[in-house]
XYZ file of C-alpha atoms in Angstrom:
467
model
C 28.247 120.384 182.336
C 30.541 122.710 180.850
C 29.757 123.050 177.113
C 32.641 125.564 176.241
C 35.793 126.146 173.881
C 38.826 127.395 175.573
C 38.515 130.379 177.633
C 38.845 132.090 180.998
C 35.242 131.171 181.703
C 35.855 127.385 181.669
C 38.768 127.743 184.376
C 36.329 130.042 186.597
C 33.348 127.736 186.280
C 35.073 124.529 187.194
C 37.060 126.004 189.936
C 33.918 127.657 191.394
C 31.823 124.501 191.108
C 34.594 122.386 192.755
C 34.904 124.712 195.519
C 31.267 124.387 195.958
C 31.248 120.567 196.173
C 29.557 119.974 192.721
C 30.924 117.589 189.839
C 31.426 118.758 186.481
C 31.394 116.803 183.423
C 33.357 118.513 180.418
C 31.638 118.054 176.811
C 33.199 118.697 173.660
C 31.474 121.619 171.770
C 31.784 119.937 168.481
C 29.484 117.031 169.449
C 25.986 116.803 167.671
C 23.102 117.254 169.963
C 22.368 113.670 169.837
C 25.822 112.783 171.481
C 25.277 115.964 173.871
C 22.281 114.453 174.830
C 23.553 111.282 175.388
C 26.132 112.514 177.759
C 23.801 114.781 179.311
C 21.299 112.128 179.911
C 23.964 109.887 181.623
C 25.095 112.299 183.607
C 22.429 114.210 184.681
C 23.557 117.758 185.117
C 21.660 120.283 186.889
C 23.417 123.327 184.801
C 24.905 123.880 181.692
C 27.311 126.435 181.149
C 27.843 127.123 177.249
C 28.317 129.634 174.847
C 26.052 131.595 172.587
C 26.945 129.187 169.367
C 25.804 125.966 171.281
C 22.958 127.016 173.308
C 20.789 125.753 170.147
C 22.707 122.488 170.435
C 21.648 121.490 174.134
C 18.528 123.667 174.799
C 16.073 120.897 173.780
C 17.332 118.677 175.923
C 17.510 121.251 178.710
C 14.009 122.164 178.468
C 12.521 118.669 178.514
C 14.609 117.848 181.254
C 14.289 120.888 183.555
C 17.921 121.698 183.315
C 19.171 125.411 183.580
C 21.420 126.916 180.761
C 23.629 129.769 181.468
C 25.420 131.532 178.530
C 28.861 133.278 179.094
C 28.500 135.946 176.292
C 26.284 138.891 177.880
C 25.513 139.929 174.462
C 23.553 136.685 173.621
C 19.905 137.412 172.536
C 17.238 134.984 172.504
C 13.425 134.436 172.562
C 14.143 131.984 175.307
C 14.080 134.291 178.334
C 14.925 131.178 180.561
C 18.892 131.331 179.703
C 20.780 132.474 182.494
C 24.098 134.988 182.180
C 27.400 134.042 183.748
C 27.633 137.517 184.874
C 24.997 136.496 187.424
C 27.598 134.527 189.098
C 30.333 136.821 189.129
C 27.909 139.687 190.470
C 26.847 137.748 193.179
C 27.710 138.020 197.037
C 30.148 135.706 198.042
C 29.328 136.063 201.949
C 25.688 134.731 201.284
C 27.089 131.421 200.066
C 27.016 128.610 202.758
C 30.056 126.184 203.656
C 30.275 123.042 202.231
C 31.708 120.041 203.608
C 33.653 118.042 200.969
C 35.320 114.317 201.241
C 38.106 114.501 199.112
C 38.595 110.700 198.887
C 34.910 110.116 198.048
C 33.763 113.191 196.313
C 33.620 113.532 192.615
C 34.657 116.697 191.235
C 35.264 115.819 187.530
C 33.220 113.443 185.242
C 35.062 113.246 182.062
C 34.172 111.012 179.497
C 36.330 107.742 178.391
C 35.944 104.595 176.420
C 38.168 102.889 178.725
C 39.678 99.814 177.071
C 36.554 99.082 174.955
C 33.068 99.988 174.364
C 31.267 103.159 174.270
C 32.107 106.289 176.224
C 31.708 106.354 179.936
C 31.637 108.640 182.733
C 34.955 108.457 184.669
C 34.153 109.559 188.458
C 37.435 111.571 189.570
C 37.549 112.695 193.141
C 39.323 115.671 194.719
C 41.778 113.223 195.706
C 42.426 112.017 192.509
C 43.292 115.536 190.701
C 45.027 116.779 193.595
C 47.146 113.578 193.509
C 47.859 114.064 190.048
C 48.944 117.752 190.392
C 51.311 116.853 193.428
C 52.680 113.915 191.082
C 53.522 116.362 188.464
C 54.670 119.422 190.001
C 55.295 119.661 193.668
C 58.304 118.675 195.287
C 61.922 118.759 194.800
C 61.928 116.233 192.154
C 58.676 117.368 189.836
C 57.899 115.466 186.723
C 56.559 118.450 184.830
C 59.018 121.052 186.171
C 56.590 123.915 185.630
C 58.142 127.313 187.543
C 56.231 130.311 188.499
C 57.974 132.207 185.899
C 56.823 129.858 183.573
C 54.305 130.793 180.717
C 52.459 127.864 179.682
C 50.575 127.209 176.173
C 46.675 125.973 176.417
C 45.502 125.280 172.899
C 44.541 121.491 173.816
C 40.840 121.609 174.573
C 40.164 121.869 178.339
C 37.455 119.509 178.236
C 40.199 116.786 177.758
C 42.134 115.294 180.943
C 45.216 116.101 179.397
C 44.890 119.957 179.301
C 42.749 120.160 182.305
C 45.506 118.419 184.602
C 48.689 118.883 183.004
C 48.093 122.627 181.800
C 45.533 124.499 183.752
C 45.515 122.531 187.230
C 49.258 122.093 187.154
C 50.194 125.675 185.761
C 47.479 127.433 188.653
C 49.472 125.123 191.393
C 52.701 126.546 189.941
C 51.722 130.135 190.081
C 52.631 130.121 186.353
C 50.834 132.127 183.557
C 48.667 130.259 181.330
C 47.855 131.603 177.540
C 44.248 130.051 176.435
C 43.655 129.764 172.776
C 39.921 129.221 171.759
C 41.161 127.091 168.819
C 44.329 125.701 166.951
C 46.122 127.422 164.007
C 49.532 126.938 163.267
C 50.610 130.230 162.239
C 48.561 131.574 164.995
C 50.094 129.222 167.744
C 53.353 130.554 166.409
C 52.512 134.269 166.829
C 51.152 133.586 170.459
C 54.439 131.627 171.298
C 56.477 134.729 170.201
C 54.359 137.609 171.387
C 53.903 136.358 175.012
C 57.300 134.138 175.212
C 55.759 130.962 175.903
C 58.054 128.713 177.541
C 56.444 125.501 178.148
C 54.627 123.975 175.161
C 52.014 120.925 175.953
C 50.560 119.216 172.497
C 49.659 116.540 170.900
C 51.745 114.456 167.835
C 49.424 115.904 165.255
C 50.024 119.561 166.195
C 53.536 118.872 166.762
C 53.885 117.373 163.086
C 52.078 120.499 161.424
C 54.308 122.567 163.634
C 57.555 120.926 162.285
C 56.073 120.907 158.762
C 54.931 124.570 158.726
C 57.362 126.797 156.618
C 56.165 129.764 158.986
C 58.340 128.145 161.992
C 61.353 130.045 160.633
C 59.484 133.305 160.778
C 58.951 133.545 164.538
C 60.880 133.774 167.247
C 60.523 130.701 169.398
C 63.846 131.004 171.649
C 61.607 131.388 174.770
C 60.438 127.734 174.393
C 62.331 125.850 177.196
C 60.168 122.480 177.339
C 57.724 120.675 174.809
C 55.877 117.869 176.297
C 53.725 115.755 174.001
C 50.890 113.416 175.197
C 47.754 111.462 173.826
C 49.622 109.561 171.339
C 53.236 108.345 170.718
C 55.765 110.312 168.756
C 57.930 108.674 166.203
C 61.699 109.055 166.479
C 61.921 110.793 163.043
C 59.055 113.253 164.477
C 61.202 113.734 167.626
C 64.137 114.452 165.452
C 62.652 116.857 163.279
C 61.374 118.861 166.456
C 65.007 118.800 167.533
C 66.444 120.323 164.415
C 63.538 123.019 164.677
C 64.291 123.676 168.475
C 67.430 122.563 169.282
C 67.403 124.647 172.707
C 64.447 122.997 174.060
C 64.149 119.833 176.182
C 61.547 117.184 174.782
C 59.425 114.858 176.788
C 56.416 112.464 176.104
C 53.772 111.991 178.742
C 51.750 108.968 178.997
C 48.821 108.832 180.994
C 44.790 108.296 180.682
C 41.649 109.510 181.903
C 40.871 106.720 184.251
C 44.525 106.516 185.437
C 45.934 110.263 185.629
C 49.818 110.279 184.622
C 51.217 106.871 184.222
C 54.729 108.110 183.078
C 56.675 111.255 181.750
C 59.917 111.069 180.095
C 61.674 114.330 181.658
C 62.565 112.002 184.622
C 63.404 112.400 188.171
C 65.884 115.358 188.675
C 65.847 118.957 189.924
C 66.133 120.110 186.440
C 64.181 118.428 183.569
C 66.546 115.597 182.236
C 65.769 113.879 178.791
C 65.728 110.270 178.549
C 65.887 107.794 175.590
C 64.432 108.440 172.246
C 60.868 106.843 172.250
C 60.456 106.375 175.911
C 57.603 107.803 177.966
C 60.136 107.697 180.650
C 59.869 106.301 184.468
C 56.572 105.715 186.378
C 55.122 108.767 187.912
C 55.854 109.493 191.295
C 54.068 107.783 194.236
C 52.473 105.267 191.992
C 53.207 101.934 191.340
C 53.765 100.332 187.920
C 54.023 96.419 186.651
C 53.926 94.673 183.311
C 51.578 91.465 183.496
C 51.478 88.585 180.852
C 48.061 89.198 179.042
C 47.168 85.506 179.300
C 48.106 84.540 183.154
C 48.007 88.320 184.519
C 51.662 87.245 185.980
C 54.018 90.046 186.737
C 56.956 89.861 184.084
C 60.550 91.034 184.331
C 62.352 94.144 182.828
C 62.399 94.053 178.923
C 59.300 91.517 178.854
C 56.289 93.106 176.808
C 52.944 92.668 178.910
C 49.928 95.312 179.782
C 50.675 97.993 181.534
C 49.187 98.207 185.104
C 49.130 101.144 187.233
C 48.155 101.754 191.152
C 47.921 104.692 193.293
C 45.838 107.613 194.738
C 45.334 109.161 191.149
C 43.372 106.186 189.964
C 39.717 106.802 189.428
C 36.684 106.222 191.677
C 35.154 104.068 189.176
C 32.823 104.303 185.913
C 29.723 106.017 186.506
C 26.772 103.615 186.947
C 28.887 101.004 185.677
C 30.214 98.616 188.173
C 30.939 95.751 185.707
C 33.018 98.360 183.337
C 34.884 99.210 186.450
C 35.393 95.725 187.529
C 36.946 94.857 184.313
C 39.243 97.768 184.315
C 40.504 97.967 188.047
C 41.032 94.423 189.651
C 40.369 93.416 193.424
C 44.144 94.792 194.537
C 43.749 98.056 193.035
C 45.551 97.557 189.837
C 44.242 99.607 186.895
C 44.567 97.601 183.416
C 45.411 99.911 180.849
C 45.120 97.850 177.548
C 48.475 99.259 176.540
C 51.267 97.013 175.747
C 54.972 98.070 176.859
C 58.193 97.001 178.671
C 60.227 98.630 181.235
C 63.967 98.506 180.375
C 66.848 98.079 182.691
C 66.804 102.143 183.144
C 63.351 101.930 184.559
C 61.935 103.732 181.351
C 58.729 102.880 179.952
C 58.302 101.708 175.918
C 54.931 101.413 174.720
C 54.972 98.989 171.869
C 51.035 97.812 170.761
C 47.616 98.272 172.277
C 45.111 95.795 173.652
C 42.254 98.249 173.775
C 40.265 98.803 171.074
C 40.073 102.631 171.026
C 41.084 104.439 167.905
C 43.272 107.547 168.432
C 42.118 110.273 165.916
C 44.812 113.316 166.925
C 44.377 112.380 170.433
C 40.943 112.267 170.638
C 39.198 108.971 171.720
C 36.707 106.913 168.821
C 34.974 103.781 170.338
C 34.463 101.355 167.205
C 31.683 100.033 169.204
C 29.884 103.173 169.077
C 30.253 103.777 165.742
C 29.400 99.720 164.884
C 26.092 100.338 166.552
C 25.180 103.120 164.312
C 26.315 101.484 161.225
C 24.110 98.051 161.909
C 21.107 100.296 162.705
C 21.330 101.005 159.019
C 18.550 99.176 157.219
C 20.985 97.940 154.364
C 23.527 97.146 156.532
C 23.793 93.352 158.128
C 26.864 93.706 160.033
C 29.786 95.895 160.275
C 33.038 96.310 162.409
C 35.379 99.403 162.388
C 39.090 99.564 163.041
C 42.017 101.998 162.808
C 43.925 102.969 159.919
C 47.360 104.406 160.226
C 47.646 108.246 158.946
C 50.399 110.750 159.075
C 48.516 113.657 159.879
C 46.095 112.259 162.413
C 47.845 109.059 163.723
C 44.915 106.575 163.239
C 41.617 106.948 161.494
C 38.136 104.818 161.659
C 37.784 102.408 158.734
C 34.485 100.349 158.284
C 34.052 96.821 157.121
C 30.707 96.451 155.990
C 28.114 93.757 155.117
C 25.349 94.793 152.915
C 21.822 93.435 153.515
C 20.487 91.003 150.961
C 19.975 93.010 147.708
C 21.378 96.184 149.128
C 23.595 98.425 146.804
C 24.495 100.988 149.381
C 27.338 102.755 148.517
C 30.935 104.241 150.459
C 29.430 107.505 149.901
C 26.353 106.810 151.352
C 27.526 105.548 154.385
C 30.231 108.271 155.083
C 27.159 110.508 154.840
C 25.119 108.501 157.223
C 27.883 108.285 160.090
C 28.601 112.248 159.493
C 25.251 113.219 160.083
C 25.437 111.836 163.572
C 28.754 112.162 165.245
C 31.405 114.903 165.579
C 33.979 115.541 162.945
C 36.904 113.020 164.422
C 34.497 110.121 164.460
C 33.632 109.840 160.877
C 34.599 107.016 158.718
C 37.316 107.844 156.385
C 37.213 104.770 154.298
C 34.370 101.727 153.774
C 35.582 98.345 152.614
C 32.735 95.828 151.715
C 32.806 92.093 152.830
C 30.896 89.135 152.598
C 31.469 88.621 156.521
C 32.865 89.991 159.638
C 35.424 87.781 161.189
C 34.447 86.909 164.684
C 35.233 84.266 167.329
C 32.938 81.780 169.026
C 31.926 84.008 171.782
C 30.853 86.495 169.212
C 33.769 89.068 169.654
C 34.786 90.697 166.581
C 38.302 89.762 165.389
C 39.972 93.101 164.435
C 43.350 91.932 164.289
C 42.320 89.680 161.133
C 40.757 92.971 159.836
C 43.712 94.959 160.581
C 45.872 92.388 158.939
C 43.735 92.567 155.956
C 44.391 96.276 155.647
C 47.937 95.991 155.884
C 47.988 93.070 153.345
C 46.180 95.206 150.805
C 48.193 98.233 151.313
C 45.506 100.205 152.377
C 46.563 103.961 153.151
C 44.713 107.244 153.968
């Protein structure tokens, strides 16, 4: 397990473990100890590589389960002499390491966690073949989708524990022979300073960061002329935000990427050409190379013609092996013919360009991070003063979406909104926190017992509730 903020050691550890045939699960350093223990219990790591600031978060689990902990900070001091040092790896004799045989098509190399189309986070088994295919789709050949060149300088401010940065920045940058500037955290002014200082040419970000940069008055103070391409992903970019970016950086090309942890990149909007070529505003571009895409009717599953909205499905060698220890969830996501059902609604127009218009899946996207309503609902219902609950997204300009909870109090309970927010905040990472609580008498459900989230979203819209 890698429990690290962005740093060179993340890259070294991931590639070193991959070379040795190990599988790597990546965890968010901002997770609570309970969240980290849950991921570790499911993924069963033998070694956890982390930083001094996070040793205490994971050490109890590691000691109880016989897991080794390694710290990248050589000056780390602790009464626990069992914590290893990363420098022990760099000082080892490589000639003493035995050869390892790897089956690229079957052996898992990365185990990021994703909530999929519904439910709680699950381990996504990505093989060597999956990741190699992704890199080849994006940067190899005469007509690459990402156009990364050896002379490029890539900005890596997105978290490497997320598949977007791992794939599109780290692995693709290394494959192309480009330089990568790694930032441990995001601060708008610092990002602008880095772009100017290192003459960054390719900026891969998410819409909330793009919005912050566009709105920042500091943009005018820095020389950003080195940027030739801006690519966003993880959430859609509005036409208005795209226009604001073009006004700030008229010399740079802009593209949107569309992908998912389980299926790799699905489409990218810089098109097929020997040079990056922009496509229609609001489009995600064309389907990625060496992959198949179809749009199907959400009721019948039948393939739909152009300009008809339905569920987006993808098939190709970049699609995951499956969910860790969850064959049922895998079957619900990947059908018998190998099509991965994304849970996103979209259409392909007459020019082969993909537009996303809605989402079937329940996942809330907070600044590109996944928030599973089911995970928050289980915590809410566990509270003795709450008899039922449902969580839905609310639109937010800065974050994209934020979680809102509809709560049914237990008989006689007077639990407040503040108390509920605090209760959740103590148990989850910051981006999963509840932003608003709405008390209700009942949670609307279908006869199957499934929460009717559309009804709750309609209530939010009708009440004009905004963050």
